[in-house]
């Protein structure tokens, strides 16, 4: 049983995350995901839309994921790798080089990120759509109030 382990926030799960989870699962027979807790995201300086419990539930629904654990700090990876008997630590190549120190306990692999998709971008697009809707509503309210004034 070849276990692969990875870590991340996985907020607003999107195709970049699914591509990564699929690729990592294919590296072994079992994929464990360390999902960043809300408290750890504060340390990472990341704001999330979905709270930790929802992000865990969504990850558990992904067929490539076999087990989800809490990621509470940067330093837990080594202990997790040993406890879970992980043969591979893998993560997107935006982290290339950052976790090479784990090479004495497991293989370290950085896989290419999926281009042109990110949680940040999705949040921006949703906000922009919301802003368009708001300005449309504002125009309609102004038209209505003009009509009311005329009667
Ligand atoms: N990812 C990807 N392609 C994207 C977006 C994300 O392959 N378009 C990958 C990232 O490289 C990462 C995983 O999906 O491997 C999760 O990404 P995030 O939720 O942004 O997690 P991150 O903030 O990178 O947290 O200790 C490690 C950190 O917890 C990683």
PDB file of N, CA and C in Angstrom, residues 5-10 32-44 46 52 55-56 59 68-77 80 83 89 91 95 98-99:
ATOM      1  N   UNK A   5       0.707  11.745   0.529  1.00  0.00           N
ATOM      2  CA  UNK A   5       0.102  12.757   1.407  1.00  0.00           C
ATOM      3  C   UNK A   5       0.320  14.143   0.825  1.00  0.00           C
ATOM      4  N   UNK A   6      -0.680  14.987   1.003  1.00  0.00           N
ATOM      5  CA  UNK A   6      -0.584  16.371   0.550  1.00  0.00           C
ATOM      6  C   UNK A   6      -1.311  17.260   1.551  1.00  0.00           C
ATOM      7  N   UNK A   7      -1.189  18.584   1.343  1.00  0.00           N
ATOM      8  CA  UNK A   7      -1.793  19.553   2.268  1.00  0.00           C
ATOM      9  C   UNK A   7      -2.318  20.739   1.475  1.00  0.00           C
ATOM     10  N   UNK A   8      -3.367  21.363   2.013  1.00  0.00           N
ATOM     11  CA  UNK A   8      -3.850  22.585   1.371  1.00  0.00           C
ATOM     12  C   UNK A   8      -5.124  23.100   2.016  1.00  0.00           C
ATOM     13  N   UNK A   9      -5.535  24.285   1.578  1.00  0.00           N
ATOM     14  CA  UNK A   9      -6.764  24.902   2.089  1.00  0.00           C
ATOM     15  C   UNK A   9      -7.985  24.351   1.374  1.00  0.00           C
ATOM     16  N   UNK A  10      -7.887  24.181   0.057  1.00  0.00           N
ATOM     17  CA  UNK A  10      -8.962  23.610  -0.769  1.00  0.00           C
ATOM     18  C   UNK A  10     -10.291  24.333  -0.553  1.00  0.00           C
ATOM     19  N   UNK A  32      -3.887  10.814   1.251  1.00  0.00           N
ATOM     20  CA  UNK A  32      -4.298  11.507   2.482  1.00  0.00           C
ATOM     21  C   UNK A  32      -4.143  13.008   2.239  1.00  0.00           C
ATOM     22  N   UNK A  33      -5.161  13.767   2.610  1.00  0.00           N
ATOM     23  CA  UNK A  33      -5.102  15.222   2.442  1.00  0.00           C
ATOM     24  C   UNK A  33      -5.137  15.886   3.813  1.00  0.00           C
ATOM     25  N   UNK A  34      -4.128  16.719   4.068  1.00  0.00           N
ATOM     26  CA  UNK A  34      -4.117  17.554   5.277  1.00  0.00           C
ATOM     27  C   UNK A  34      -4.832  18.845   4.922  1.00  0.00           C
ATOM     28  N   UNK A  35      -6.037  19.021   5.470  1.00  0.00           N
ATOM     29  CA  UNK A  35      -6.834  20.217   5.145  1.00  0.00           C
ATOM     30  C   UNK A  35      -6.539  21.295   6.180  1.00  0.00           C
ATOM     31  N   UNK A  36      -6.137  22.474   5.692  1.00  0.00           N
ATOM     32  CA  UNK A  36      -5.763  23.560   6.613  1.00  0.00           C
ATOM     33  C   UNK A  36      -6.966  23.987   7.459  1.00  0.00           C
ATOM     34  N   UNK A  37      -6.800  24.015   8.759  1.00  0.00           N
ATOM     35  CA  UNK A  37      -7.889  24.476   9.646  1.00  0.00           C
ATOM     36  C   UNK A  37      -8.075  25.986   9.470  1.00  0.00           C
ATOM     37  N   UNK A  38      -9.186  26.507   9.961  1.00  0.00           N
ATOM     38  CA  UNK A  38      -9.428  27.955   9.872  1.00  0.00           C
ATOM     39  C   UNK A  38      -8.331  28.700  10.633  1.00  0.00           C
ATOM     40  N   UNK A  39      -7.916  28.156  11.773  1.00  0.00           N
ATOM     41  CA  UNK A  39      -6.875  28.803  12.585  1.00  0.00           C
ATOM     42  C   UNK A  39      -5.548  28.819  11.807  1.00  0.00           C
ATOM     43  N   UNK A  40      -5.225  27.725  11.140  1.00  0.00           N
ATOM     44  CA  UNK A  40      -3.952  27.678  10.401  1.00  0.00           C
ATOM     45  C   UNK A  40      -4.020  28.599   9.182  1.00  0.00           C
ATOM     46  N   UNK A  41      -5.221  28.717   8.584  1.00  0.00           N
ATOM     47  CA  UNK A  41      -5.342  29.648   7.454  1.00  0.00           C
ATOM     48  C   UNK A  41      -5.054  31.075   7.889  1.00  0.00           C
ATOM     49  N   UNK A  42      -5.406  31.397   9.136  1.00  0.00           N
ATOM     50  CA  UNK A  42      -5.076  32.745   9.657  1.00  0.00           C
ATOM     51  C   UNK A  42      -3.560  32.921   9.676  1.00  0.00           C
ATOM     52  N   UNK A  43      -2.882  31.874  10.120  1.00  0.00           N
ATOM     53  CA  UNK A  43      -1.409  31.936  10.153  1.00  0.00           C
ATOM     54  C   UNK A  43      -0.870  32.052   8.718  1.00  0.00           C
ATOM     55  N   UNK A  44      -1.525  31.348   7.775  1.00  0.00           N
ATOM     56  CA  UNK A  44      -1.099  31.406   6.364  1.00  0.00           C
ATOM     57  C   UNK A  44      -1.511  32.726   5.723  1.00  0.00           C
ATOM     58  N   UNK A  46      -4.592  33.441   4.897  1.00  0.00           N
ATOM     59  CA  UNK A  46      -5.612  33.125   3.879  1.00  0.00           C
ATOM     60  C   UNK A  46      -7.013  33.295   4.472  1.00  0.00           C
ATOM     61  N   UNK A  52     -13.778  25.317   7.833  1.00  0.00           N
ATOM     62  CA  UNK A  52     -13.016  24.064   7.816  1.00  0.00           C
ATOM     63  C   UNK A  52     -13.932  22.838   7.658  1.00  0.00           C
ATOM     64  N   UNK A  55     -15.053  22.362   4.188  1.00  0.00           N
ATOM     65  CA  UNK A  55     -13.959  21.999   3.268  1.00  0.00           C
ATOM     66  C   UNK A  55     -13.572  20.533   3.457  1.00  0.00           C
ATOM     67  N   UNK A  56     -13.627  20.060   4.688  1.00  0.00           N
ATOM     68  CA  UNK A  56     -13.332  18.640   4.974  1.00  0.00           C
ATOM     69  C   UNK A  56     -14.400  17.752   4.343  1.00  0.00           C
ATOM     70  N   UNK A  59     -13.899  17.616   0.596  1.00  0.00           N
ATOM     71  CA  UNK A  59     -12.741  16.771   0.244  1.00  0.00           C
ATOM     72  C   UNK A  59     -13.084  15.286   0.402  1.00  0.00           C
ATOM     73  N   UNK A  68      -8.889  12.409   5.214  1.00  0.00           N
ATOM     74  CA  UNK A  68      -8.600  13.835   5.432  1.00  0.00           C
ATOM     75  C   UNK A  68      -8.169  14.010   6.878  1.00  0.00           C
ATOM     76  N   UNK A  69      -7.044  14.709   7.058  1.00  0.00           N
ATOM     77  CA  UNK A  69      -6.586  15.029   8.426  1.00  0.00           C
ATOM     78  C   UNK A  69      -6.503  16.541   8.537  1.00  0.00           C
ATOM     79  N   UNK A  70      -6.405  17.048   9.757  1.00  0.00           N
ATOM     80  CA  UNK A  70      -6.323  18.503   9.970  1.00  0.00           C
ATOM     81  C   UNK A  70      -4.878  18.951   9.784  1.00  0.00           C
ATOM     82  N   UNK A  71      -4.728  20.047   9.023  1.00  0.00           N
ATOM     83  CA  UNK A  71      -3.394  20.669   8.958  1.00  0.00           C
ATOM     84  C   UNK A  71      -3.448  21.877   9.886  1.00  0.00           C
ATOM     85  N   UNK A  72      -2.715  21.786  10.997  1.00  0.00           N
ATOM     86  CA  UNK A  72      -2.782  22.842  12.016  1.00  0.00           C
ATOM     87  C   UNK A  72      -1.528  23.699  12.083  1.00  0.00           C
ATOM     88  N   UNK A  73      -0.437  23.221  11.484  1.00  0.00           N
ATOM     89  CA  UNK A  73       0.819  24.011  11.525  1.00  0.00           C
ATOM     90  C   UNK A  73       1.722  23.555  10.385  1.00  0.00           C
ATOM     91  N   UNK A  74       2.760  24.392  10.118  1.00  0.00           N
ATOM     92  CA  UNK A  74       3.705  24.051   9.041  1.00  0.00           C
ATOM     93  C   UNK A  74       4.498  22.789   9.406  1.00  0.00           C
ATOM     94  N   UNK A  75       4.767  22.634  10.712  1.00  0.00           N
ATOM     95  CA  UNK A  75       5.775  21.661  11.135  1.00  0.00           C
ATOM     96  C   UNK A  75       5.267  20.226  11.254  1.00  0.00           C
ATOM     97  N   UNK A  76       3.975  19.965  11.056  1.00  0.00           N
ATOM     98  CA  UNK A  76       3.455  18.621  11.346  1.00  0.00           C
ATOM     99  C   UNK A  76       3.721  17.586  10.249  1.00  0.00           C
ATOM    100  N   UNK A  77       4.203  18.031   9.100  1.00  0.00           N
ATOM    101  CA  UNK A  77       4.293  17.130   7.946  1.00  0.00           C
ATOM    102  C   UNK A  77       5.158  15.893   8.237  1.00  0.00           C
ATOM    103  N   UNK A  80       3.406  13.447  10.399  1.00  0.00           N
ATOM    104  CA  UNK A  80       2.281  12.842   9.648  1.00  0.00           C
ATOM    105  C   UNK A  80       2.803  11.770   8.687  1.00  0.00           C
ATOM    106  N   UNK A  83       3.816   8.753  10.755  1.00  0.00           N
ATOM    107  CA  UNK A  83       2.647   8.080  11.380  1.00  0.00           C
ATOM    108  C   UNK A  83       1.804   7.364  10.334  1.00  0.00           C
ATOM    109  N   UNK A  89       5.308  12.561  -0.393  1.00  0.00           N
ATOM    110  CA  UNK A  89       4.682  13.863  -0.103  1.00  0.00           C
ATOM    111  C   UNK A  89       4.627  14.564  -1.447  1.00  0.00           C
ATOM    112  N   UNK A  91       2.772  17.976  -3.814  1.00  0.00           N
ATOM    113  CA  UNK A  91       2.017  19.247  -3.714  1.00  0.00           C
ATOM    114  C   UNK A  91       2.243  20.008  -5.018  1.00  0.00           C
ATOM    115  N   UNK A  95       4.887  25.407  -4.800  1.00  0.00           N
ATOM    116  CA  UNK A  95       5.646  25.194  -3.562  1.00  0.00           C
ATOM    117  C   UNK A  95       7.012  24.569  -3.846  1.00  0.00           C
ATOM    118  N   UNK A  98      10.056  23.943  -1.357  1.00  0.00           N
ATOM    119  CA  UNK A  98       9.741  24.363   0.008  1.00  0.00           C
ATOM    120  C   UNK A  98       9.770  23.192   1.006  1.00  0.00           C
ATOM    121  N   UNK A  99       9.557  21.990   0.515  1.00  0.00           N
ATOM    122  CA  UNK A  99       9.431  20.869   1.464  1.00  0.00           C
ATOM    123  C   UNK A  99      10.458  19.788   1.193  1.00  0.00           C
TER     124      UNK A  99
END
